[in-house]
PDB file of C-alpha atoms in Angstrom:
ATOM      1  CA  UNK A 289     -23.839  49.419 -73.351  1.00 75.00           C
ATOM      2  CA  UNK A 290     -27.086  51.555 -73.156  1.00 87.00           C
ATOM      3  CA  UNK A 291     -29.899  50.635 -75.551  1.00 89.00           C
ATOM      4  CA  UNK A 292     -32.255  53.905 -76.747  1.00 93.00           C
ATOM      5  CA  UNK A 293     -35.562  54.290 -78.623  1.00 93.00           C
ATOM      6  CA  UNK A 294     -36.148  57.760 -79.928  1.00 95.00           C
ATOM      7  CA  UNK A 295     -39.656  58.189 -81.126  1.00 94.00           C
ATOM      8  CA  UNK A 296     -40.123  61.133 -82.606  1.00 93.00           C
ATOM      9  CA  UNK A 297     -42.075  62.488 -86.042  1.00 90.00           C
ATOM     10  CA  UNK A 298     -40.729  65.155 -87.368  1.00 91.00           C
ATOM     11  CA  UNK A 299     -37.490  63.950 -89.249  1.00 92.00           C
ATOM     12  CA  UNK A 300     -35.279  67.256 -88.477  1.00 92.00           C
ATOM     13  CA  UNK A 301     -35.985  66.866 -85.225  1.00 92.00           C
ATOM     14  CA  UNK A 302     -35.248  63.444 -84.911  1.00 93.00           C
ATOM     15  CA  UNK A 303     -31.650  63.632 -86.937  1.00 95.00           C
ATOM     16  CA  UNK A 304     -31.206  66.216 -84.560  1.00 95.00           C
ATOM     17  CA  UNK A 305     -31.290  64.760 -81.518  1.00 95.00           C
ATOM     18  CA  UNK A 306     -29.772  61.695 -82.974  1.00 95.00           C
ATOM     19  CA  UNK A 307     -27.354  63.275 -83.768  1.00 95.00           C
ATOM     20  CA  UNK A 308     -27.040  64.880 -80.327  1.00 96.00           C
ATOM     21  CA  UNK A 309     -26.595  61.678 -78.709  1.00 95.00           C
ATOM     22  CA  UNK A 310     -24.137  59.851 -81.082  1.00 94.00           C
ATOM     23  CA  UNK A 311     -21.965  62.889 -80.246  1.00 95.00           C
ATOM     24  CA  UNK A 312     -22.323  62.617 -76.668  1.00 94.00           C
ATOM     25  CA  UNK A 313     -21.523  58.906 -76.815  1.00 91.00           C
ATOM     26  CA  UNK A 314     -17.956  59.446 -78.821  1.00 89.00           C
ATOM     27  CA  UNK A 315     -17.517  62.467 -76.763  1.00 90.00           C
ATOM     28  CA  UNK A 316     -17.510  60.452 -73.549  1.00 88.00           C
ATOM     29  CA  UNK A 317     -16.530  57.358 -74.519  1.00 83.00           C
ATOM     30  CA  UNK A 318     -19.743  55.449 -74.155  1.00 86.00           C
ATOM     31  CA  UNK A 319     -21.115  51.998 -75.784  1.00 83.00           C
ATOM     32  CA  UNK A 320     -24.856  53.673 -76.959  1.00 90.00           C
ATOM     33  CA  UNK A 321     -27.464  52.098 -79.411  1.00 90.00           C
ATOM     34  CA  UNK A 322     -29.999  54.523 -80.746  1.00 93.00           C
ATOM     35  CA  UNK A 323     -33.580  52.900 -82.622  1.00 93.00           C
ATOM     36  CA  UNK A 324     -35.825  55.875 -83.966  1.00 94.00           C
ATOM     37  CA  UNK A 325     -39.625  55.261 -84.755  1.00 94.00           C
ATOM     38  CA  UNK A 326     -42.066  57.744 -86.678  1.00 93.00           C
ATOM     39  CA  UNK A 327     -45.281  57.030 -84.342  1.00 91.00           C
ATOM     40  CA  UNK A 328     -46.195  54.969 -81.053  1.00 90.00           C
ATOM     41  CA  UNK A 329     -47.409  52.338 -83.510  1.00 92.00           C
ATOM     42  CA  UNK A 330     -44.601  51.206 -85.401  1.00 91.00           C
ATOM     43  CA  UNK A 331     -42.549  51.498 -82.186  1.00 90.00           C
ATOM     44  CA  UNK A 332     -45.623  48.986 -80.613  1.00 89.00           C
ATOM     45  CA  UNK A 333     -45.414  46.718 -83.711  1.00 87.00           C
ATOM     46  CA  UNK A 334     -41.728  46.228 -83.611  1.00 84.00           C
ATOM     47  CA  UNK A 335     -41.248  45.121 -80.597  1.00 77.00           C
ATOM     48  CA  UNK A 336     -41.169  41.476 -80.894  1.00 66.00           C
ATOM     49  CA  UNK A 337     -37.851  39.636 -80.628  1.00 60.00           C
ATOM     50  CA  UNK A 338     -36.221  42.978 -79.693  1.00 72.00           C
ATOM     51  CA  UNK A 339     -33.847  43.682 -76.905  1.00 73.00           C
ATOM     52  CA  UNK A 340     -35.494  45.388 -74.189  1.00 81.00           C
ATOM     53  CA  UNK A 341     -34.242  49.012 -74.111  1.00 88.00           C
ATOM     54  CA  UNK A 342     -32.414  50.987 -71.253  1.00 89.00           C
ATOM     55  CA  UNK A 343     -33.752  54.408 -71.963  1.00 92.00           C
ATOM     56  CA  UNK A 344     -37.301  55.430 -73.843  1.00 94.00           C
ATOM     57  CA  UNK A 345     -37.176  59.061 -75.396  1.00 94.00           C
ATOM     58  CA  UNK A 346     -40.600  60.000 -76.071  1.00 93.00           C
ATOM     59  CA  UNK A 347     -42.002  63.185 -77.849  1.00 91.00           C
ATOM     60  CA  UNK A 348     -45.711  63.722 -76.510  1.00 87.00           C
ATOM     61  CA  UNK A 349     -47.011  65.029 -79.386  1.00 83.00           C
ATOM     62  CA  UNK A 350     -47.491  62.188 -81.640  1.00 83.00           C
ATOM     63  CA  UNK A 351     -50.544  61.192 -84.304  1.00 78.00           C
ATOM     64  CA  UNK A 352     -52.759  58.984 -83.184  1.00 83.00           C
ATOM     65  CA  UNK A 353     -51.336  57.353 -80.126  1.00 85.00           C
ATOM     66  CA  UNK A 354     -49.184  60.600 -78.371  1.00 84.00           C
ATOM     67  CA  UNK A 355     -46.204  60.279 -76.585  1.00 86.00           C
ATOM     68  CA  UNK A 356     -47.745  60.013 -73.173  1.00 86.00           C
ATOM     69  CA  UNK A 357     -50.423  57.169 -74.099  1.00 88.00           C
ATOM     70  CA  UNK A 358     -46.905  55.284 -75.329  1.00 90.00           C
ATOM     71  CA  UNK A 359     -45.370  55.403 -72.222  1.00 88.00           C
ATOM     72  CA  UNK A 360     -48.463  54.270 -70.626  1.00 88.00           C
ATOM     73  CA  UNK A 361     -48.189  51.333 -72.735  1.00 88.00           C
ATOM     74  CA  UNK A 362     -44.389  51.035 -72.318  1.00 88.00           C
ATOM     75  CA  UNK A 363     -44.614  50.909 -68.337  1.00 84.00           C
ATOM     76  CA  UNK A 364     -46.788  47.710 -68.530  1.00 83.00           C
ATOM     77  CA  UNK A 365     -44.047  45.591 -69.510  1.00 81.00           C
ATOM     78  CA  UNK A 366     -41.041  47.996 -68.963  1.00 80.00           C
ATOM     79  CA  UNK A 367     -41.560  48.717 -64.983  1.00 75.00           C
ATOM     80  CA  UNK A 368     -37.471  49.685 -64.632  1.00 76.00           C
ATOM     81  CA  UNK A 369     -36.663  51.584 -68.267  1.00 84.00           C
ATOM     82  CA  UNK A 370     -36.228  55.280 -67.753  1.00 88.00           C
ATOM     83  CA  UNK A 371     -38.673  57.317 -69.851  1.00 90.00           C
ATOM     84  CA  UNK A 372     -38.158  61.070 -71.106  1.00 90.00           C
ATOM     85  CA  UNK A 373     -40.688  63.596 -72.901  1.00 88.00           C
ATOM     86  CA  UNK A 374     -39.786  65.818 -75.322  1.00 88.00           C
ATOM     87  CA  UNK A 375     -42.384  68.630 -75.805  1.00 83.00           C
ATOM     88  CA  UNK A 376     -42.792  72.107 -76.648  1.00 76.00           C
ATOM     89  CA  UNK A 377     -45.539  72.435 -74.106  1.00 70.00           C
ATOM     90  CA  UNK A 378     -45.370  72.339 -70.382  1.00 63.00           C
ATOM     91  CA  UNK A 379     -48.628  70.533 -69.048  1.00 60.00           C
ATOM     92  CA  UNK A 380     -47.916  67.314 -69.240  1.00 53.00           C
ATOM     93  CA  UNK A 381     -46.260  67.201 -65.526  1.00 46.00           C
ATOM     94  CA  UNK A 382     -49.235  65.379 -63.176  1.00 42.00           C
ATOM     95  CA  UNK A 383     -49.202  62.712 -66.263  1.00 49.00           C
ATOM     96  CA  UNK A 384     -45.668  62.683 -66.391  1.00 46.00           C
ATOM     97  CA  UNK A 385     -45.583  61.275 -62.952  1.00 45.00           C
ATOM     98  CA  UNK A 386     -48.056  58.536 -63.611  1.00 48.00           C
ATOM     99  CA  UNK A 387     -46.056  56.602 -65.569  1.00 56.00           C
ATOM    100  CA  UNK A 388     -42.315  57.467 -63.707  1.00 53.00           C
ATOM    101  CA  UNK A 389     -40.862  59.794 -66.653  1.00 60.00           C
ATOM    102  CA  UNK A 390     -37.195  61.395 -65.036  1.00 65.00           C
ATOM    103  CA  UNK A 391     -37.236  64.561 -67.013  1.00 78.00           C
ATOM    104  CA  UNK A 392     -38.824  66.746 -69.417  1.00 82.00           C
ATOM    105  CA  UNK A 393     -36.996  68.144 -72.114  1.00 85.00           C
ATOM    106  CA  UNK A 394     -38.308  71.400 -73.816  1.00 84.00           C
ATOM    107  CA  UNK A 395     -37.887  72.406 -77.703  1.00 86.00           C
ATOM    108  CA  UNK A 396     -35.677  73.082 -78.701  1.00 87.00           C
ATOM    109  CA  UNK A 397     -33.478  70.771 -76.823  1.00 89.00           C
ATOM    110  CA  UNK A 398     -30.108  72.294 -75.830  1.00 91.00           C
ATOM    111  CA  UNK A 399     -26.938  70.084 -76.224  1.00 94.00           C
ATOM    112  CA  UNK A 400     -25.388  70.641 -72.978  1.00 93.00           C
ATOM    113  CA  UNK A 401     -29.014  69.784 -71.706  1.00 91.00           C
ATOM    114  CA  UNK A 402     -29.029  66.356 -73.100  1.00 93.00           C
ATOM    115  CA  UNK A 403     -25.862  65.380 -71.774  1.00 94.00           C
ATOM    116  CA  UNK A 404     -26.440  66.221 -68.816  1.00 91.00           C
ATOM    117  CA  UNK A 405     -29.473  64.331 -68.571  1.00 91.00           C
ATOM    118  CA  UNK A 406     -28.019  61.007 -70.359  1.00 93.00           C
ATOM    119  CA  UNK A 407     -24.655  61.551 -68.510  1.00 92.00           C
ATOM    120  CA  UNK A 408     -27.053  60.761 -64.874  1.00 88.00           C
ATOM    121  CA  UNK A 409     -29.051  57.643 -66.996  1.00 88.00           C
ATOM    122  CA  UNK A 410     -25.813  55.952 -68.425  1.00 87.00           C
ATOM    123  CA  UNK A 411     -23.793  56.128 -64.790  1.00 84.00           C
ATOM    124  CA  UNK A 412     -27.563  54.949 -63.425  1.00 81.00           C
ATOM    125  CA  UNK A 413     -27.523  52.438 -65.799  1.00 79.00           C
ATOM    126  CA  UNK A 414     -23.835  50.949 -65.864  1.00 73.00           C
ATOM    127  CA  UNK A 415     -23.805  50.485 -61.783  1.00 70.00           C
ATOM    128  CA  UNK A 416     -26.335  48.304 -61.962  1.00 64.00           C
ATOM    129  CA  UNK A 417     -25.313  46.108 -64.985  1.00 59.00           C
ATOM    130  CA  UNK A 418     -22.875  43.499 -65.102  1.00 51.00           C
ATOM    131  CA  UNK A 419     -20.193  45.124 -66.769  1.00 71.00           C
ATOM    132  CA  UNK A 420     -18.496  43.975 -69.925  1.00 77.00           C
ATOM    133  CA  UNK A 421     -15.885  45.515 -72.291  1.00 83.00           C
ATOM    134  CA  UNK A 422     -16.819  45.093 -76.119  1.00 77.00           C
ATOM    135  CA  UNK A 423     -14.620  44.619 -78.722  1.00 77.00           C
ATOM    136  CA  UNK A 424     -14.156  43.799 -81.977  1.00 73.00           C
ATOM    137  CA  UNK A 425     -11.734  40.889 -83.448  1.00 71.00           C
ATOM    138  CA  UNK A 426     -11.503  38.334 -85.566  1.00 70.00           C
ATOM    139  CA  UNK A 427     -14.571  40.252 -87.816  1.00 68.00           C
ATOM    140  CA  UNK A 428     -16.903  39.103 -84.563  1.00 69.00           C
ATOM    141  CA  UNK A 429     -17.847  40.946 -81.201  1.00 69.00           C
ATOM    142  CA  UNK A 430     -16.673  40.059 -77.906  1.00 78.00           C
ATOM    143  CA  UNK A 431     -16.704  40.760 -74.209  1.00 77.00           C
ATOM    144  CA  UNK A 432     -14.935  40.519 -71.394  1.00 86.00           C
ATOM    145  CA  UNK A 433     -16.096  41.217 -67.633  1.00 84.00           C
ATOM    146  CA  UNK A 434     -14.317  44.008 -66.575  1.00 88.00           C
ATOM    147  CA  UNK A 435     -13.438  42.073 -63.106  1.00 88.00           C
ATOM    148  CA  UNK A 436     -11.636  39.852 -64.883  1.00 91.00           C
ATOM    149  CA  UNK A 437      -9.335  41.949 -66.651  1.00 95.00           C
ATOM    150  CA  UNK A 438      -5.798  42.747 -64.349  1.00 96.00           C
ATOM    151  CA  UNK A 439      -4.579  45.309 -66.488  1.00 97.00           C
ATOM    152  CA  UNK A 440      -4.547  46.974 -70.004  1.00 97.00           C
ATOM    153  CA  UNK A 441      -1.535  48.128 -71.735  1.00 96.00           C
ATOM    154  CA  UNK A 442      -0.962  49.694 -75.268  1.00 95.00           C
ATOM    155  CA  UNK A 443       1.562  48.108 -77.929  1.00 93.00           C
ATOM    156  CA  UNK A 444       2.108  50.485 -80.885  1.00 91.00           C
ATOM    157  CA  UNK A 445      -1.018  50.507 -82.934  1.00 89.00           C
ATOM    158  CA  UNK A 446      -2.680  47.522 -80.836  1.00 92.00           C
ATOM    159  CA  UNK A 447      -3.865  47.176 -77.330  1.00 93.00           C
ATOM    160  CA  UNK A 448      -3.957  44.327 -75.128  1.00 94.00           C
ATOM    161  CA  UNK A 449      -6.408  43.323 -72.511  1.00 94.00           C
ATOM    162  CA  UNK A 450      -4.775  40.693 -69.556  1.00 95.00           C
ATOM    163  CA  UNK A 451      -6.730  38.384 -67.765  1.00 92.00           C
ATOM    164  CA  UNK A 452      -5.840  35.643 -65.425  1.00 84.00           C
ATOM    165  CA  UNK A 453      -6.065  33.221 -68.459  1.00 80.00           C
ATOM    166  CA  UNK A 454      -5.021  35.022 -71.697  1.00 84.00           C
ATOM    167  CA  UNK A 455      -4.274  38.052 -73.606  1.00 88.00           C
ATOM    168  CA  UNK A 456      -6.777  39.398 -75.818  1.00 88.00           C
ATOM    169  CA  UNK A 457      -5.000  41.539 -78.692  1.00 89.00           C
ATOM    170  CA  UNK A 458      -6.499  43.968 -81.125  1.00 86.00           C
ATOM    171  CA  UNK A 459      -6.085  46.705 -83.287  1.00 86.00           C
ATOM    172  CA  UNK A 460      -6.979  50.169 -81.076  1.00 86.00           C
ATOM    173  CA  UNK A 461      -6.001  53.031 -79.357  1.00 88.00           C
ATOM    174  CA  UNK A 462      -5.523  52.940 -75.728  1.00 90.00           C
ATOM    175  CA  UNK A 463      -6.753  56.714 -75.771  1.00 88.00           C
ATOM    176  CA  UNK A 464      -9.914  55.463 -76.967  1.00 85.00           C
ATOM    177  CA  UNK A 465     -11.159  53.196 -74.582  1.00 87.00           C
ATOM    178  CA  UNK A 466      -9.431  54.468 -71.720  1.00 88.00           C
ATOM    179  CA  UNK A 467     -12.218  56.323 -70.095  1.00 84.00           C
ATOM    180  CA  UNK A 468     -14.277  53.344 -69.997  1.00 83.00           C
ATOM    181  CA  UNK A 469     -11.961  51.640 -67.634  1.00 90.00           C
ATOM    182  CA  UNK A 470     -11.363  54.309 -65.602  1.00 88.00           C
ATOM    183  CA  UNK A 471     -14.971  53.982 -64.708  1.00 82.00           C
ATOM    184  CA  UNK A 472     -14.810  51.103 -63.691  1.00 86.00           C
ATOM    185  CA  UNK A 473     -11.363  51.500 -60.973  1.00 89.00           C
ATOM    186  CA  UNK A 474      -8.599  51.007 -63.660  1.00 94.00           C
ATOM    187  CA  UNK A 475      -5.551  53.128 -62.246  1.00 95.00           C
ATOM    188  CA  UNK A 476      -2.671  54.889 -64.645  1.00 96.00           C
ATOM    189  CA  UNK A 477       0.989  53.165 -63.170  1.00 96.00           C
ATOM    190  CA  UNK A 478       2.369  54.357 -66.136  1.00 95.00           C
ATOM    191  CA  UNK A 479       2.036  55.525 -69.717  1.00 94.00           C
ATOM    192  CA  UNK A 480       0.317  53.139 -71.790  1.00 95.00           C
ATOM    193  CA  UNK A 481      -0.384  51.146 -69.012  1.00 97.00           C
ATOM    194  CA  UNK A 482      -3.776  50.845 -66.867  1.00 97.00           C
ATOM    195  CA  UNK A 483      -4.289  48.196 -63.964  1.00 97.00           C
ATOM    196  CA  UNK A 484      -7.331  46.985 -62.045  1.00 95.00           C
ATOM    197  CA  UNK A 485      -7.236  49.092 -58.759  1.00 94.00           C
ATOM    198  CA  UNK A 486      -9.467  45.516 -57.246  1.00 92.00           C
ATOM    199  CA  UNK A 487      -6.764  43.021 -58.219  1.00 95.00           C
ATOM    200  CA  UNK A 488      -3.811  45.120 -56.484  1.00 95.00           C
ATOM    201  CA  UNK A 489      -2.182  43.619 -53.617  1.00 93.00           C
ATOM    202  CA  UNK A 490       0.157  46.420 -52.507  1.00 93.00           C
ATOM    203  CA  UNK A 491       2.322  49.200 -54.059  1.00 94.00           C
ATOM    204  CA  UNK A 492       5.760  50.688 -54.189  1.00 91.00           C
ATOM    205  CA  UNK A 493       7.222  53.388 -54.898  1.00 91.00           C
ATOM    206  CA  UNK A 494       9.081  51.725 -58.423  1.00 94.00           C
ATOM    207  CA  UNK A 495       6.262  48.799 -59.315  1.00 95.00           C
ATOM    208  CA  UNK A 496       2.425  47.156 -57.838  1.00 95.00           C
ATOM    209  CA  UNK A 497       1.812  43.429 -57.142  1.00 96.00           C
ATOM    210  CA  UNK A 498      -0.869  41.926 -58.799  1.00 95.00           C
ATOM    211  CA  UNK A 499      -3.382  39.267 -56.855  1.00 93.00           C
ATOM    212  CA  UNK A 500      -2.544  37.001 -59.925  1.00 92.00           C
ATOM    213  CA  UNK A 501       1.387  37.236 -58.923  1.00 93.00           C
ATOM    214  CA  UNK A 502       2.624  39.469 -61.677  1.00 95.00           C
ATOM    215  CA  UNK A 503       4.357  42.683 -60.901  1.00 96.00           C
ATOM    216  CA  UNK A 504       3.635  45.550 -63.257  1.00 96.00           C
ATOM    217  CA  UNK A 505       6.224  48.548 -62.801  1.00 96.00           C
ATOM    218  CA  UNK A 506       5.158  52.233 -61.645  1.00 96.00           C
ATOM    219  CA  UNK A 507       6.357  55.801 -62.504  1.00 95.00           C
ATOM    220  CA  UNK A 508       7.785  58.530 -60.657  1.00 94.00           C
ATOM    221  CA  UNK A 509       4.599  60.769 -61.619  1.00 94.00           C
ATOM    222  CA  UNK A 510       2.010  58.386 -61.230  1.00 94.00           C
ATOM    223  CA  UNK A 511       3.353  56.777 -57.518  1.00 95.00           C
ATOM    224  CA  UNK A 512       0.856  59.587 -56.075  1.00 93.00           C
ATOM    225  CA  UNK A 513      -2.580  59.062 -57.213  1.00 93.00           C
ATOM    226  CA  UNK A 514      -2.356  55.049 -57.495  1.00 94.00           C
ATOM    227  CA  UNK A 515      -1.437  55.029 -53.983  1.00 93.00           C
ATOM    228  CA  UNK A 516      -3.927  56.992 -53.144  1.00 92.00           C
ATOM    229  CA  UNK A 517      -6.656  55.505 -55.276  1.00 91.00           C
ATOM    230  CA  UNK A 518      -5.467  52.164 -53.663  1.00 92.00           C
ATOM    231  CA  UNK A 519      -6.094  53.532 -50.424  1.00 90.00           C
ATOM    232  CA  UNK A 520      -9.620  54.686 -51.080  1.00 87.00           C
ATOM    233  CA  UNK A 521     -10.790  51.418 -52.672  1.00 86.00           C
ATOM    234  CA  UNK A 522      -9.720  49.466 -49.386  1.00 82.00           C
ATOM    235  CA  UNK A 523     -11.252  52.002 -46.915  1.00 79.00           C
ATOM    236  CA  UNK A 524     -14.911  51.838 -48.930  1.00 76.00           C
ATOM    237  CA  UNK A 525     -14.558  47.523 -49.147  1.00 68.00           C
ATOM    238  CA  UNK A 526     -13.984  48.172 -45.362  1.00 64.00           C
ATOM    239  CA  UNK A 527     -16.815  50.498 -44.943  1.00 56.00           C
ATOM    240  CA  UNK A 528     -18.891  48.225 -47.110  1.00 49.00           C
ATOM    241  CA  UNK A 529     -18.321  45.077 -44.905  1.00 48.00           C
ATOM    242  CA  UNK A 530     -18.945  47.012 -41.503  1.00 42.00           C
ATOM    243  CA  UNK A 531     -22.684  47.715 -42.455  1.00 41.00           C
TER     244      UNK A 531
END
């Protein structure tokens, strides 16, 4: 999950690039919460009791406190949180440096831009989080560490999640979510089925042994890549202990 503040005063412009990233984050799959503020002070007021955000999204030209004074601000609490300017001007670089901003985005900002740009912050971001899968069920929300799920497999109009303890079953579509675990070194042994490449023990041709004892079977077309994804895991862990 990736936690944004957007401040920004022009409404357009803010709905715009709102809307920009809400597109990006069904587009791709991603978990991404989006709070937009009219001026550096209401953004400064609201902050108590809030979440601490991943990603700031500034526009320098504010009223009375501008974009650049807020990230000034920002940085004395926030020494980690990636900060970006939007402007229409491009003079604000030397500043820009003072207080660690990644990019500059020039108005008006161009889609393939923007994901690009959040694309690099949400991989950035996700490596060094612990990593959970959200759901919802039960009308609450709920997570699961992604190293403790063995494998994933679809069920008609539900999916369920496997972990060395229990099954977690909801109403989804595998299609969904599947990018998310693919991220994070779930393999494709067959259709409707996805298993954590860390908790494999070894693979055949017809089926892959779990750590956890269960055997999950394999197809024909997908023999190929798990094997080979299998192969790559073990050499990095190797590569990874040797230094």
């Amino acid at each position: 999950m990736v936690r944004i503040a957007f401040c920004e005063d022009e409404k357009p412009q803010s709905e715009y690039i709102t809307g920009l990233i809400k597109t990006y984050a069904k587009k791709h799959q991603r978990t991404i919460f989006v709070d937009t503020y009219i001026s550096a002070e209401q953004f400064l007021i609201s902050q108590e009791d809030i979440e601490p955000y991943h990603l700031f999204i500034l526009d320098i030209q504010l009223g009375k406190m501008n974009g650049m004074d807020l990230a000034k601000k920002i940085r004395e609490k926030e020494k980690e949180a990636y900060i970006v300017f939007l402007t229409g001007l491009k003079d604000y670089a030397i500043e820009g440096y003072e207080v660690g901003a990644v990019r500059y985005l020039l108005k008006p900002v161009r889609e393939e831009v923007l994901f690009e740009l959040l694309e690099k912050i949400c991989d950035e971001i996700e490596s060094g989080e612990t990593k959970y899968f959200l759901y919802q069920a039960s009308g609450c929300t709920k997570r699961i560490p992604f190293s403790d799920i063995y494998y994933i497999e679809s069920e008609g109009h539900y999916v369920n999640i496997h972990t060395a303890h229990e099954a977690n079953r909801w109403k989804s579509s595998l299609s969904s979510i599947a990018k998310q675990f693919e991220r994070q070194g779930f393999v494709v042994v067959r259709r409707g089925l996805y298993a954590n490449i860390s908790h494999i023990e070894r693979i055949g041709r017809l089926e892959c042994f779990l750590d956890n004892g269960e055997t999950l079977p394999v197809s024909k077309s997908c023999y190929k890549a798990i094997n080979q994804a299998f192969i790559e895991y073990y050499q990095e862990r190797e590569r990874g202990d040797s230094l």
